[in-house]
PDB file of C-alpha atoms and ligand atoms in Angstrom:
ATOM      1  CA  MET A 857      23.997 204.230 247.334  1.00 53.00           C
ATOM      2  CA  ASN A 858      22.054 202.174 244.821  1.00 65.00           C
ATOM      3  CA  ALA A 859      22.734 204.421 241.853  1.00 76.00           C
ATOM      4  CA  ASN A 860      21.478 203.733 238.382  1.00 89.00           C
ATOM      5  CA  PRO A 861      24.342 203.733 235.828  1.00 93.00           C
ATOM      6  CA  SER A 862      22.512 206.294 233.710  1.00 93.00           C
ATOM      7  CA  GLY A 863      21.147 208.233 236.689  1.00 96.00           C
ATOM      8  CA  CYS A 864      21.962 211.765 237.723  1.00 96.00           C
ATOM      9  CA  ARG A 865      25.653 212.436 238.338  1.00 95.00           C
ATOM     10  CA  TRP A 866      24.872 213.874 241.762  1.00 95.00           C
ATOM     11  CA  CYS A 867      22.313 211.491 243.228  1.00 94.00           C
ATOM     12  CA  GLY A 868      21.862 208.566 240.800  1.00 93.00           C
ATOM     13  CA  ILE A 869      18.143 209.072 240.218  1.00 95.00           C
ATOM     14  CA  GLU A 870      16.918 208.499 236.674  1.00 95.00           C
ATOM     15  CA  GLN A 871      16.144 211.521 234.529  1.00 96.00           C
ATOM     16  CA  ARG A 872      12.410 210.777 234.096  1.00 95.00           C
ATOM     17  CA  GLU A 873      11.769 210.640 237.854  1.00 95.00           C
ATOM     18  CA  HIS A 874      14.262 213.259 238.927  1.00 96.00           C
ATOM     19  CA  ALA A 875      12.681 216.723 238.863  1.00 96.00           C
ATOM     20  CA  ARG A 876      14.434 218.859 241.527  1.00 97.00           C
ATOM     21  CA  ARG A 877      16.340 217.195 244.342  1.00 97.00           C
ATOM     22  CA  TRP A 878      18.485 218.330 247.219  1.00 97.00           C
ATOM     23  CA  LYS A 879      21.705 216.472 247.801  1.00 96.00           C
ATOM     24  CA  PRO A 880      24.972 217.603 249.361  1.00 95.00           C
ATOM     25  CA  PRO A 881      27.376 218.921 248.241  1.00 94.00           C
ATOM     26  CA  VAL A 882      25.516 220.238 245.222  1.00 96.00           C
ATOM     27  CA  GLY A 883      22.235 221.251 246.945  1.00 97.00           C
ATOM     28  CA  TRP A 884      19.171 221.859 244.734  1.00 98.00           C
ATOM     29  CA  HIS A 885      19.761 220.612 241.235  1.00 97.00           C
ATOM     30  CA  THR A 886      18.103 219.192 238.153  1.00 97.00           C
ATOM     31  CA  TRP A 887      19.190 215.952 236.469  1.00 97.00           C
ATOM     32  CA  GLU A 888      22.678 216.065 235.072  1.00 96.00           C
ATOM     33  CA  GLN A 889      24.389 213.553 232.858  1.00 96.00           C
ATOM     34  CA  PRO A 890      26.929 211.404 234.702  1.00 96.00           C
ATOM     35  CA  THR A 891      30.500 211.349 233.461  1.00 97.00           C
ATOM     36  CA  GLN A 892      31.808 208.309 231.593  1.00 97.00           C
ATOM     37  CA  ALA A 893      33.926 207.492 234.644  1.00 96.00           C
ATOM     38  CA  GLN A 894      30.850 207.556 236.889  1.00 95.00           C
ATOM     39  CA  ILE A 895      28.874 205.275 234.580  1.00 96.00           C
ATOM     40  CA  LYS A 896      31.748 202.835 234.527  1.00 96.00           C
ATOM     41  CA  GLN A 897      32.159 202.957 238.300  1.00 94.00           C
ATOM     42  CA  ARG A 898      28.445 202.389 238.864  1.00 95.00           C
ATOM     43  CA  MET A 899      28.389 199.403 236.566  1.00 94.00           C
ATOM     44  CA  GLN A 900      31.325 197.936 238.427  1.00 93.00           C
ATOM     45  CA  ASP A 901      29.608 198.544 241.778  1.00 91.00           C
ATOM     46  CA  ARG A 902      26.448 196.910 240.538  1.00 90.00           C
ATOM     47  CA  ARG A 903      28.355 193.864 239.305  1.00 91.00           C
ATOM     48  CA  ALA A 904      30.183 193.610 242.628  1.00 91.00           C
ATOM     49  CA  ARG A 905      26.900 193.689 244.564  1.00 87.00           C
ATOM     50  CA  ARG A 906      25.356 190.987 242.410  1.00 84.00           C
ATOM     51  CA  THR A 907      28.159 188.516 243.022  1.00 76.00           C
ATOM     52  CA  ARG A 908      27.996 188.803 246.812  1.00 63.00           C
TER      53      ARG A 908
HETATM   54 ZN1  LIG B 128      20.277 214.375 240.995  1.00 54.53          ZN
END
């Protein structure tokens, strides 16, 4: 998934364009702040993709 580092912790969509989304396993949800570990992981993923 092409998640934004600051995107929702469940689906990676940015807060301003999120509204309500359905995504397993959480189901319907509003934007939630990602954990520090998630932000770090996403930045690492993004860096890995760029170097390929
Ligand atoms: Zn979400």
